[in-house]
Amino acid sequence: MGLTKSEIFTEEQNQIASIAKAFAHPARVAILQHIFNSSTCICGDLVDEIGLAQATISQHLRELKNIGLIKGNIEPTSVCYCIDEDNWANAKDLISQFLDYESKKTNCC
Amino acid sequence: MGLTKSEIFTEEQNQIASIAKAFAHPARVAILQHIFNSSTCICGDLVDEIGLAQATISQHLRELKNIGLIKGNIEPTSVCYCIDEDNWANAKDLISQFLDYESKKTNCC
DNA sequence: TTATTATATTGCAATATTACGATTAAATTA
DNA sequence: TAATTTAATCGTAATATTGCAATATAATAA
């Protein structure tokens, strides 16, 4: 086993889980925060900033890119990453709405 | 290898990742949504509602409980789970603030 | 007491994730 | 052209996650 049964869940549930998974590693959180704080973000910066190997950073960047949260512009010997604004806004809405389900609660304990 | 290097990240980054991990599986998203929509939540309901084995549901519930998002009241032959309001609010604030970093962006691509 | 019912726990197999050294690819510089 | 630089990719080891059958636990019902 070990294979998530995506097919038994709703599209929304899978999307929320998928976005959350992108945030589910501190390195990716750190990468995103670093992108937010930089006017431009080059992968090499991150290797210095975060204490992980270049290959590992690159792998995390690819995950963020695959899920659509960031996009990269290929420059001469470096790559400039930044947030994909549209996709980020969608992700934010989806997660925010999920977190706001709280208002509909009717707790018993 | 394969061990997340938590010690090189900030407390906040680890917390965000930890909360996101709880949402990073559609079964746990479904469980939380079900709890939101019920005045009371019994584990057996979930096994019927979601198409996973009882052992698997129980395992996901334990993860949500360990991270503090839900709490369970042990009743006679059944357990009533509900959201831990305080911890949920904290999680919501942390994630919302992170998602709002968007406003600080200065994209270049 | 002996079923029965409901949930937790254990053990295990399958799959996924994390991390990194080594290598590759592609542009830049000497 | 030959080194250098920068980031992606490959291969692999270590660890984590997912799912479930089987079993344990604990209260209720017969």
PDB file of C-alpha atoms (C1' of nucleotides) in Angstrom:
ATOM      1  CA  MET A   1       0.000   0.000   0.000  1.00  0.00           C
ATOM      2  CA  GLY A   2       1.221   3.518   0.697  1.00  0.00           C
ATOM      3  CA  LEU A   3      -0.589   4.948  -2.272  1.00  0.00           C
ATOM      4  CA  THR A   4      -2.961   7.799  -1.485  1.00  0.00           C
ATOM      5  CA  LYS A   5      -6.431   6.987  -2.824  1.00  0.00           C
ATOM      6  CA  SER A   6      -7.040  10.341  -4.518  1.00  0.00           C
ATOM      7  CA  GLU A   7      -9.970   8.993  -6.506  1.00  0.00           C
ATOM      8  CA  ILE A   8     -12.244   8.656  -3.489  1.00  0.00           C
ATOM      9  CA  PHE A   9     -11.952  12.325  -2.563  1.00  0.00           C
ATOM     10  CA  THR A  10     -13.434  15.441  -4.105  1.00  0.00           C
ATOM     11  CA  GLU A  11     -11.485  17.641  -6.461  1.00  0.00           C
ATOM     12  CA  GLU A  12     -11.471  20.354  -3.801  1.00  0.00           C
ATOM     13  CA  GLN A  13     -10.138  18.041  -1.107  1.00  0.00           C
ATOM     14  CA  ASN A  14      -7.339  16.892  -3.370  1.00  0.00           C
ATOM     15  CA  GLN A  15      -6.488  20.466  -4.337  1.00  0.00           C
ATOM     16  CA  ILE A  16      -6.322  21.651  -0.744  1.00  0.00           C
ATOM     17  CA  ALA A  17      -4.121  18.688   0.163  1.00  0.00           C
ATOM     18  CA  SER A  18      -1.922  19.306  -2.825  1.00  0.00           C
ATOM     19  CA  ILE A  19      -1.327  22.960  -1.992  1.00  0.00           C
ATOM     20  CA  ALA A  20      -0.809  22.170   1.676  1.00  0.00           C
ATOM     21  CA  LYS A  21       1.801  19.616   0.691  1.00  0.00           C
ATOM     22  CA  ALA A  22       3.796  22.371  -0.993  1.00  0.00           C
ATOM     23  CA  PHE A  23       3.906  24.212   2.335  1.00  0.00           C
ATOM     24  CA  ALA A  24       4.528  21.038   4.324  1.00  0.00           C
ATOM     25  CA  HIS A  25       8.302  21.305   4.391  1.00  0.00           C
ATOM     26  CA  PRO A  26      10.188  24.074   6.217  1.00  0.00           C
ATOM     27  CA  ALA A  27      12.662  24.415   3.348  1.00  0.00           C
ATOM     28  CA  ARG A  28       9.862  25.266   0.939  1.00  0.00           C
ATOM     29  CA  VAL A  29       8.355  27.701   3.439  1.00  0.00           C
ATOM     30  CA  ALA A  30      11.780  29.307   3.775  1.00  0.00           C
ATOM     31  CA  ILE A  31      12.214  29.450   0.005  1.00  0.00           C
ATOM     32  CA  LEU A  32       8.849  31.143  -0.465  1.00  0.00           C
ATOM     33  CA  GLN A  33       9.536  33.633   2.321  1.00  0.00           C
ATOM     34  CA  HIS A  34      12.879  34.401   0.734  1.00  0.00           C
ATOM     35  CA  ILE A  35      11.270  34.985  -2.636  1.00  0.00           C
ATOM     36  CA  PHE A  36       8.772  37.328  -0.975  1.00  0.00           C
ATOM     37  CA  ASN A  37      11.560  39.330   0.586  1.00  0.00           C
ATOM     38  CA  SER A  38      13.683  39.604  -2.525  1.00  0.00           C
ATOM     39  CA  SER A  39      13.031  41.682  -5.567  1.00  0.00           C
ATOM     40  CA  THR A  40      14.707  38.893  -7.465  1.00  0.00           C
ATOM     41  CA  CYS A  41      15.540  35.408  -6.413  1.00  0.00           C
ATOM     42  CA  ILE A  42      18.378  33.368  -7.742  1.00  0.00           C
ATOM     43  CA  CYS A  43      18.835  29.765  -6.752  1.00  0.00           C
ATOM     44  CA  GLY A  44      22.394  30.332  -5.575  1.00  0.00           C
ATOM     45  CA  ASP A  45      21.187  32.833  -3.007  1.00  0.00           C
ATOM     46  CA  LEU A  46      19.034  30.157  -1.501  1.00  0.00           C
ATOM     47  CA  VAL A  47      21.865  27.688  -1.148  1.00  0.00           C
ATOM     48  CA  ASP A  48      23.753  30.285   0.878  1.00  0.00           C
ATOM     49  CA  GLU A  49      20.684  31.418   2.775  1.00  0.00           C
ATOM     50  CA  ILE A  50      19.350  27.968   3.645  1.00  0.00           C
ATOM     51  CA  GLY A  51      21.747  25.309   4.803  1.00  0.00           C
ATOM     52  CA  LEU A  52      20.907  22.658   2.250  1.00  0.00           C
ATOM     53  CA  ALA A  53      22.819  21.289  -0.721  1.00  0.00           C
ATOM     54  CA  GLN A  54      22.301  22.830  -4.140  1.00  0.00           C
ATOM     55  CA  ALA A  55      20.669  19.675  -5.456  1.00  0.00           C
ATOM     56  CA  THR A  56      18.202  19.656  -2.589  1.00  0.00           C
ATOM     57  CA  ILE A  57      17.223  23.301  -3.074  1.00  0.00           C
ATOM     58  CA  SER A  58      16.781  22.683  -6.764  1.00  0.00           C
ATOM     59  CA  GLN A  59      14.518  19.748  -6.004  1.00  0.00           C
ATOM     60  CA  HIS A  60      12.328  21.840  -3.667  1.00  0.00           C
ATOM     61  CA  LEU A  61      12.156  24.593  -6.284  1.00  0.00           C
ATOM     62  CA  ARG A  62      10.980  22.081  -8.840  1.00  0.00           C
ATOM     63  CA  GLU A  63       8.198  20.936  -6.530  1.00  0.00           C
ATOM     64  CA  LEU A  64       7.012  24.490  -6.007  1.00  0.00           C
ATOM     65  CA  LYS A  65       7.195  25.020  -9.740  1.00  0.00           C
ATOM     66  CA  ASN A  66       5.331  21.816 -10.578  1.00  0.00           C
ATOM     67  CA  ILE A  67       2.488  22.766  -8.314  1.00  0.00           C
ATOM     68  CA  GLY A  68       2.441  26.202  -9.940  1.00  0.00           C
ATOM     69  CA  LEU A  69       3.176  28.403  -6.945  1.00  0.00           C
ATOM     70  CA  ILE A  70       6.331  29.817  -8.469  1.00  0.00           C
ATOM     71  CA  LYS A  71       7.537  30.345 -11.995  1.00  0.00           C
ATOM     72  CA  GLY A  72      11.069  30.705 -13.245  1.00  0.00           C
ATOM     73  CA  ASN A  73      12.511  32.890 -15.923  1.00  0.00           C
ATOM     74  CA  ILE A  74      15.619  31.431 -17.449  1.00  0.00           C
ATOM     75  CA  GLU A  75      18.345  34.013 -17.610  1.00  0.00           C
ATOM     76  CA  PRO A  76      21.923  33.637 -18.870  1.00  0.00           C
ATOM     77  CA  THR A  77      23.628  31.424 -16.248  1.00  0.00           C
ATOM     78  CA  SER A  78      21.009  31.933 -13.621  1.00  0.00           C
ATOM     79  CA  VAL A  79      17.346  31.495 -13.074  1.00  0.00           C
ATOM     80  CA  CYS A  80      15.045  34.088 -11.624  1.00  0.00           C
ATOM     81  CA  TYR A  81      12.200  32.637  -9.645  1.00  0.00           C
ATOM     82  CA  CYS A  82       9.138  34.460  -8.485  1.00  0.00           C
ATOM     83  CA  ILE A  83       5.617  33.821  -7.279  1.00  0.00           C
ATOM     84  CA  ASP A  84       3.004  32.943  -9.855  1.00  0.00           C
ATOM     85  CA  GLU A  85       0.518  35.558  -8.727  1.00  0.00           C
ATOM     86  CA  ASP A  86      -2.602  34.035 -10.233  1.00  0.00           C
ATOM     87  CA  ASN A  87      -1.979  30.572  -8.899  1.00  0.00           C
ATOM     88  CA  TRP A  88      -0.913  31.917  -5.535  1.00  0.00           C
ATOM     89  CA  ALA A  89      -4.146  33.893  -5.250  1.00  0.00           C
ATOM     90  CA  ASN A  90      -6.157  30.797  -6.069  1.00  0.00           C
ATOM     91  CA  ALA A  91      -4.252  28.729  -3.543  1.00  0.00           C
ATOM     92  CA  LYS A  92      -4.725  31.429  -0.939  1.00  0.00           C
ATOM     93  CA  ASP A  93      -8.475  31.563  -1.541  1.00  0.00           C
ATOM     94  CA  LEU A  94      -8.856  27.817  -1.360  1.00  0.00           C
ATOM     95  CA  ILE A  95      -6.867  27.458   1.843  1.00  0.00           C
ATOM     96  CA  SER A  96      -8.394  30.523   3.476  1.00  0.00           C
ATOM     97  CA  GLN A  97     -11.871  29.269   2.788  1.00  0.00           C
ATOM     98  CA  PHE A  98     -10.973  25.898   4.236  1.00  0.00           C
ATOM     99  CA  LEU A  99      -9.512  27.480   7.351  1.00  0.00           C
ATOM    100  CA  ASP A 100     -12.665  29.573   7.683  1.00  0.00           C
ATOM    101  CA  TYR A 101     -14.857  26.522   7.938  1.00  0.00           C
ATOM    102  CA  GLU A 102     -14.257  27.236  11.599  1.00  0.00           C
ATOM    103  CA  SER A 103     -17.116  29.698  11.571  1.00  0.00           C
ATOM    104  CA  LYS A 104     -19.485  26.873  10.707  1.00  0.00           C
ATOM    105  CA  LYS A 105     -18.473  24.732  13.634  1.00  0.00           C
ATOM    106  CA  THR A 106     -20.896  23.421  16.215  1.00  0.00           C
ATOM    107  CA  ASN A 107     -18.663  21.816  18.774  1.00  0.00           C
ATOM    108  CA  CYS A 108     -19.908  19.394  21.360  1.00  0.00           C
ATOM    109  CA  CYS A 109     -16.802  18.968  23.508  1.00  0.00           C
TER     110      CYS A 109
ATOM    111  CA  MET B   1      19.429  10.933   4.437  1.00  0.00           C
ATOM    112  CA  GLY B   2      15.719  11.476   4.074  1.00  0.00           C
ATOM    113  CA  LEU B   3      15.554  13.228   7.411  1.00  0.00           C
ATOM    114  CA  THR B   4      14.183  16.760   7.339  1.00  0.00           C
ATOM    115  CA  LYS B   5      16.742  19.115   8.866  1.00  0.00           C
ATOM    116  CA  SER B   6      14.335  20.971  11.133  1.00  0.00           C
ATOM    117  CA  GLU B   7      17.144  22.492  13.157  1.00  0.00           C
ATOM    118  CA  ILE B   8      18.277  24.792  10.366  1.00  0.00           C
ATOM    119  CA  PHE B   9      14.886  26.479  10.051  1.00  0.00           C
ATOM    120  CA  THR B  10      13.109  28.997  12.226  1.00  0.00           C
ATOM    121  CA  GLU B  11      10.462  27.995  14.707  1.00  0.00           C
ATOM    122  CA  GLU B  12       7.868  29.719  12.547  1.00  0.00           C
ATOM    123  CA  GLN B  13       8.920  27.911   9.394  1.00  0.00           C
ATOM    124  CA  ASN B  14       8.718  24.575  11.158  1.00  0.00           C
ATOM    125  CA  GLN B  15       5.321  25.404  12.619  1.00  0.00           C
ATOM    126  CA  ILE B  16       3.870  26.429   9.276  1.00  0.00           C
ATOM    127  CA  ALA B  17       5.225  23.254   7.674  1.00  0.00           C
ATOM    128  CA  SER B  18       3.881  21.160  10.515  1.00  0.00           C
ATOM    129  CA  ILE B  19       0.362  22.565  10.236  1.00  0.00           C
ATOM    130  CA  ALA B  20       0.426  22.329   6.457  1.00  0.00           C
ATOM    131  CA  LYS B  21       1.409  18.691   6.747  1.00  0.00           C
ATOM    132  CA  ALA B  22      -1.797  18.028   8.655  1.00  0.00           C
ATOM    133  CA  PHE B  23      -3.758  19.393   5.686  1.00  0.00           C
ATOM    134  CA  ALA B  24      -1.531  17.646   3.153  1.00  0.00           C
ATOM    135  CA  HIS B  25      -3.672  14.552   2.757  1.00  0.00           C
ATOM    136  CA  PRO B  26      -7.168  14.560   1.261  1.00  0.00           C
ATOM    137  CA  ALA B  27      -8.432  12.120   3.887  1.00  0.00           C
ATOM    138  CA  ARG B  28      -7.528  14.550   6.657  1.00  0.00           C
ATOM    139  CA  VAL B  29      -9.090  17.439   4.751  1.00  0.00           C
ATOM    140  CA  ALA B  30     -12.236  15.330   4.358  1.00  0.00           C
ATOM    141  CA  ILE B  31     -12.220  14.405   8.036  1.00  0.00           C
ATOM    142  CA  LEU B  32     -11.924  18.025   9.104  1.00  0.00           C
ATOM    143  CA  GLN B  33     -14.674  19.116   6.716  1.00  0.00           C
ATOM    144  CA  HIS B  34     -16.874  16.363   8.079  1.00  0.00           C
ATOM    145  CA  ILE B  35     -16.241  17.465  11.627  1.00  0.00           C
ATOM    146  CA  PHE B  36     -17.138  21.020  10.634  1.00  0.00           C
ATOM    147  CA  ASN B  37     -20.419  19.864   9.168  1.00  0.00           C
ATOM    148  CA  SER B  38     -21.427  17.667  12.072  1.00  0.00           C
ATOM    149  CA  SER B  39     -22.560  18.733  15.464  1.00  0.00           C
ATOM    150  CA  THR B  40     -20.849  15.640  16.731  1.00  0.00           C
ATOM    151  CA  CYS B  41     -18.361  13.369  15.075  1.00  0.00           C
ATOM    152  CA  ILE B  42     -17.942   9.707  15.711  1.00  0.00           C
ATOM    153  CA  CYS B  43     -15.161   7.765  14.099  1.00  0.00           C
ATOM    154  CA  GLY B  44     -17.529   5.148  12.693  1.00  0.00           C
ATOM    155  CA  ASP B  45     -19.335   7.826  10.705  1.00  0.00           C
ATOM    156  CA  LEU B  46     -16.095   8.630   8.962  1.00  0.00           C
ATOM    157  CA  VAL B  47     -15.438   5.060   7.949  1.00  0.00           C
ATOM    158  CA  ASP B  48     -18.824   5.030   6.243  1.00  0.00           C
ATOM    159  CA  GLU B  49     -18.433   8.523   4.840  1.00  0.00           C
ATOM    160  CA  ILE B  50     -14.884   8.129   3.541  1.00  0.00           C
ATOM    161  CA  GLY B  51     -13.906   4.968   1.712  1.00  0.00           C
ATOM    162  CA  LEU B  52     -10.966   3.986   3.868  1.00  0.00           C
ATOM    163  CA  ALA B  53     -10.497   1.199   6.379  1.00  0.00           C
ATOM    164  CA  GLN B  54     -11.234   1.824  10.029  1.00  0.00           C
ATOM    165  CA  ALA B  55      -7.584   1.466  10.953  1.00  0.00           C
ATOM    166  CA  THR B  56      -6.591   4.062   8.397  1.00  0.00           C
ATOM    167  CA  ILE B  57      -9.182   6.590   9.566  1.00  0.00           C
ATOM    168  CA  SER B  58      -8.077   6.048  13.133  1.00  0.00           C
ATOM    169  CA  GLN B  59      -4.494   6.717  12.120  1.00  0.00           C
ATOM    170  CA  HIS B  60      -5.395   9.997  10.385  1.00  0.00           C
ATOM    171  CA  LEU B  61      -7.427  11.045  13.413  1.00  0.00           C
ATOM    172  CA  ARG B  62      -4.442  10.408  15.630  1.00  0.00           C
ATOM    173  CA  GLU B  63      -2.267  12.621  13.445  1.00  0.00           C
ATOM    174  CA  LEU B  64      -4.767  15.462  13.621  1.00  0.00           C
ATOM    175  CA  LYS B  65      -4.957  14.939  17.356  1.00  0.00           C
ATOM    176  CA  ASN B  66      -1.190  14.848  17.843  1.00  0.00           C
ATOM    177  CA  ILE B  67      -0.795  18.130  16.036  1.00  0.00           C
ATOM    178  CA  GLY B  68      -3.556  19.568  18.200  1.00  0.00           C
ATOM    179  CA  LEU B  69      -6.107  20.508  15.554  1.00  0.00           C
ATOM    180  CA  ILE B  70      -8.767  18.235  16.982  1.00  0.00           C
ATOM    181  CA  LYS B  71      -9.464  16.874  20.416  1.00  0.00           C
ATOM    182  CA  GLY B  72     -11.395  13.776  21.363  1.00  0.00           C
ATOM    183  CA  ASN B  73     -13.738  13.151  24.231  1.00  0.00           C
ATOM    184  CA  ILE B  74     -13.896   9.522  25.163  1.00  0.00           C
ATOM    185  CA  GLU B  75     -17.471   8.451  25.575  1.00  0.00           C
ATOM    186  CA  PRO B  76     -18.843   4.994  26.403  1.00  0.00           C
ATOM    187  CA  THR B  77     -18.068   2.887  23.270  1.00  0.00           C
ATOM    188  CA  SER B  78     -17.514   5.841  21.053  1.00  0.00           C
ATOM    189  CA  VAL B  79     -15.330   8.842  20.750  1.00  0.00           C
ATOM    190  CA  CYS B  80     -16.518  12.316  19.965  1.00  0.00           C
ATOM    191  CA  TYR B  81     -14.009  14.346  18.068  1.00  0.00           C
ATOM    192  CA  CYS B  82     -14.161  18.054  17.499  1.00  0.00           C
ATOM    193  CA  ILE B  83     -11.964  20.969  16.541  1.00  0.00           C
ATOM    194  CA  ASP B  84      -9.646  22.361  19.172  1.00  0.00           C
ATOM    195  CA  GLU B  85     -10.743  25.944  18.749  1.00  0.00           C
ATOM    196  CA  ASP B  86      -7.727  27.647  20.266  1.00  0.00           C
ATOM    197  CA  ASN B  87      -5.182  25.659  18.330  1.00  0.00           C
ATOM    198  CA  TRP B  88      -7.198  25.951  15.148  1.00  0.00           C
ATOM    199  CA  ALA B  89      -7.297  29.729  15.498  1.00  0.00           C
ATOM    200  CA  ASN B  90      -3.547  29.838  15.998  1.00  0.00           C
ATOM    201  CA  ALA B  91      -2.967  27.623  12.983  1.00  0.00           C
ATOM    202  CA  LYS B  92      -5.300  29.765  10.921  1.00  0.00           C
ATOM    203  CA  ASP B  93      -3.482  32.955  11.900  1.00  0.00           C
ATOM    204  CA  LEU B  94      -0.082  31.500  11.139  1.00  0.00           C
ATOM    205  CA  ILE B  95      -1.077  30.140   7.742  1.00  0.00           C
ATOM    206  CA  SER B  96      -3.098  33.215   6.792  1.00  0.00           C
ATOM    207  CA  GLN B  97      -0.198  35.488   7.599  1.00  0.00           C
ATOM    208  CA  PHE B  98       2.099  33.319   5.546  1.00  0.00           C
ATOM    209  CA  LEU B  99      -0.301  33.353   2.603  1.00  0.00           C
ATOM    210  CA  ASP B 100      -0.520  37.131   2.929  1.00  0.00           C
ATOM    211  CA  TYR B 101       3.175  37.567   2.405  1.00  0.00           C
ATOM    212  CA  GLU B 102       1.938  37.985  -1.141  1.00  0.00           C
ATOM    213  CA  SER B 103       1.264  41.645  -0.460  1.00  0.00           C
ATOM    214  CA  LYS B 104       4.970  42.183   0.150  1.00  0.00           C
ATOM    215  CA  LYS B 105       6.014  40.764  -3.170  1.00  0.00           C
ATOM    216  CA  THR B 106       8.097  42.666  -5.703  1.00  0.00           C
ATOM    217  CA  ASN B 107       8.129  40.387  -8.693  1.00  0.00           C
ATOM    218  CA  CYS B 108      10.587  40.716 -11.509  1.00  0.00           C
ATOM    219  CA  CYS B 109       9.221  38.185 -13.990  1.00  0.00           C
TER     220      CYS B 109
ATOM    221  C1'  DT C   1     -20.509 -14.322  31.918  1.00  0.00           C
ATOM    222  C1'  DT C   2     -20.473 -14.281  27.052  1.00  0.00           C
ATOM    223  C1'  DA C   3     -21.338 -12.071  22.814  1.00  0.00           C
ATOM    224  C1'  DT C   4     -21.323  -7.752  20.508  1.00  0.00           C
ATOM    225  C1'  DT C   5     -19.925  -3.232  19.125  1.00  0.00           C
ATOM    226  C1'  DA C   6     -16.624   0.469  18.398  1.00  0.00           C
ATOM    227  C1'  DT C   7     -12.225   2.348  18.283  1.00  0.00           C
ATOM    228  C1'  DA C   8      -7.115   2.003  19.007  1.00  0.00           C
ATOM    229  C1'  DT C   9      -2.869  -0.288  18.199  1.00  0.00           C
ATOM    230  C1'  DT C  10       0.416  -3.383  15.980  1.00  0.00           C
ATOM    231  C1'  DG C  11       2.913  -5.131  12.180  1.00  0.00           C
ATOM    232  C1'  DC C  12       3.935  -5.009   7.657  1.00  0.00           C
ATOM    233  C1'  DA C  13       4.100  -4.043   2.570  1.00  0.00           C
ATOM    234  C1'  DA C  14       4.021  -0.499  -0.909  1.00  0.00           C
ATOM    235  C1'  DT C  15       4.994   4.004  -2.088  1.00  0.00           C
ATOM    236  C1'  DA C  16       6.685   8.795  -1.318  1.00  0.00           C
ATOM    237  C1'  DT C  17       9.843  12.158   0.460  1.00  0.00           C
ATOM    238  C1'  DT C  18      14.188  14.074   1.771  1.00  0.00           C
ATOM    239  C1'  DA C  19      18.963  14.787   1.126  1.00  0.00           C
ATOM    240  C1'  DC C  20      23.193  14.814  -1.290  1.00  0.00           C
ATOM    241  C1'  DG C  21      27.286  13.432  -4.265  1.00  0.00           C
ATOM    242  C1'  DA C  22      28.195  13.081  -8.955  1.00  0.00           C
ATOM    243  C1'  DT C  23      27.193  14.358 -13.365  1.00  0.00           C
ATOM    244  C1'  DT C  24      25.245  17.053 -17.037  1.00  0.00           C
ATOM    245  C1'  DA C  25      24.036  21.221 -19.599  1.00  0.00           C
ATOM    246  C1'  DA C  26      24.610  25.700 -20.951  1.00  0.00           C
ATOM    247  C1'  DA C  27      26.197  30.227 -20.734  1.00  0.00           C
ATOM    248  C1'  DT C  28      30.376  33.233 -19.295  1.00  0.00           C
ATOM    249  C1'  DT C  29      35.029  34.336 -18.808  1.00  0.00           C
ATOM    250  C1'  DA C  30      39.952  33.921 -19.463  1.00  0.00           C
TER     251       DA C  30
ATOM    252  C1'  DT D   1      39.090  27.055 -27.231  1.00  0.00           C
ATOM    253  C1'  DA D   2      39.510  25.788 -22.439  1.00  0.00           C
ATOM    254  C1'  DA D   3      38.338  26.790 -17.819  1.00  0.00           C
ATOM    255  C1'  DT D   4      34.722  28.469 -14.890  1.00  0.00           C
ATOM    256  C1'  DT D   5      30.243  29.216 -13.087  1.00  0.00           C
ATOM    257  C1'  DT D   6      25.397  28.081 -12.150  1.00  0.00           C
ATOM    258  C1'  DA D   7      21.589  25.370 -11.846  1.00  0.00           C
ATOM    259  C1'  DA D   8      19.167  20.975 -13.323  1.00  0.00           C
ATOM    260  C1'  DT D   9      19.129  16.062 -13.317  1.00  0.00           C
ATOM    261  C1'  DC D  10      20.439  11.302 -12.021  1.00  0.00           C
ATOM    262  C1'  DG D  11      21.204   7.743  -8.829  1.00  0.00           C
ATOM    263  C1'  DT D  12      20.883   6.196  -4.420  1.00  0.00           C
ATOM    264  C1'  DA D  13      20.444   5.761   0.688  1.00  0.00           C
ATOM    265  C1'  DA D  14      17.727   6.895   4.643  1.00  0.00           C
ATOM    266  C1'  DT D  15      13.450   7.990   6.459  1.00  0.00           C
ATOM    267  C1'  DA D  16       8.398   8.938   6.384  1.00  0.00           C
ATOM    268  C1'  DT D  17       3.765   8.121   4.897  1.00  0.00           C
ATOM    269  C1'  DT D  18      -0.172   5.500   3.507  1.00  0.00           C
ATOM    270  C1'  DG D  19      -3.221   1.666   3.882  1.00  0.00           C
ATOM    271  C1'  DC D  20      -4.989  -2.433   5.762  1.00  0.00           C
ATOM    272  C1'  DA D  21      -5.489  -7.075   8.077  1.00  0.00           C
ATOM    273  C1'  DA D  22      -5.165  -8.758  12.450  1.00  0.00           C
ATOM    274  C1'  DT D  23      -5.338  -8.040  17.075  1.00  0.00           C
ATOM    275  C1'  DA D  24      -6.158  -5.611  21.389  1.00  0.00           C
ATOM    276  C1'  DT D  25      -9.061  -2.880  24.395  1.00  0.00           C
ATOM    277  C1'  DA D  26     -13.061  -1.484  26.583  1.00  0.00           C
ATOM    278  C1'  DA D  27     -17.729  -0.626  27.194  1.00  0.00           C
ATOM    279  C1'  DT D  28     -22.536  -2.385  26.290  1.00  0.00           C
ATOM    280  C1'  DA D  29     -26.028  -5.859  25.528  1.00  0.00           C
ATOM    281  C1'  DA D  30     -27.802 -10.478  25.772  1.00  0.00           C
TER     282       DA D  30
END
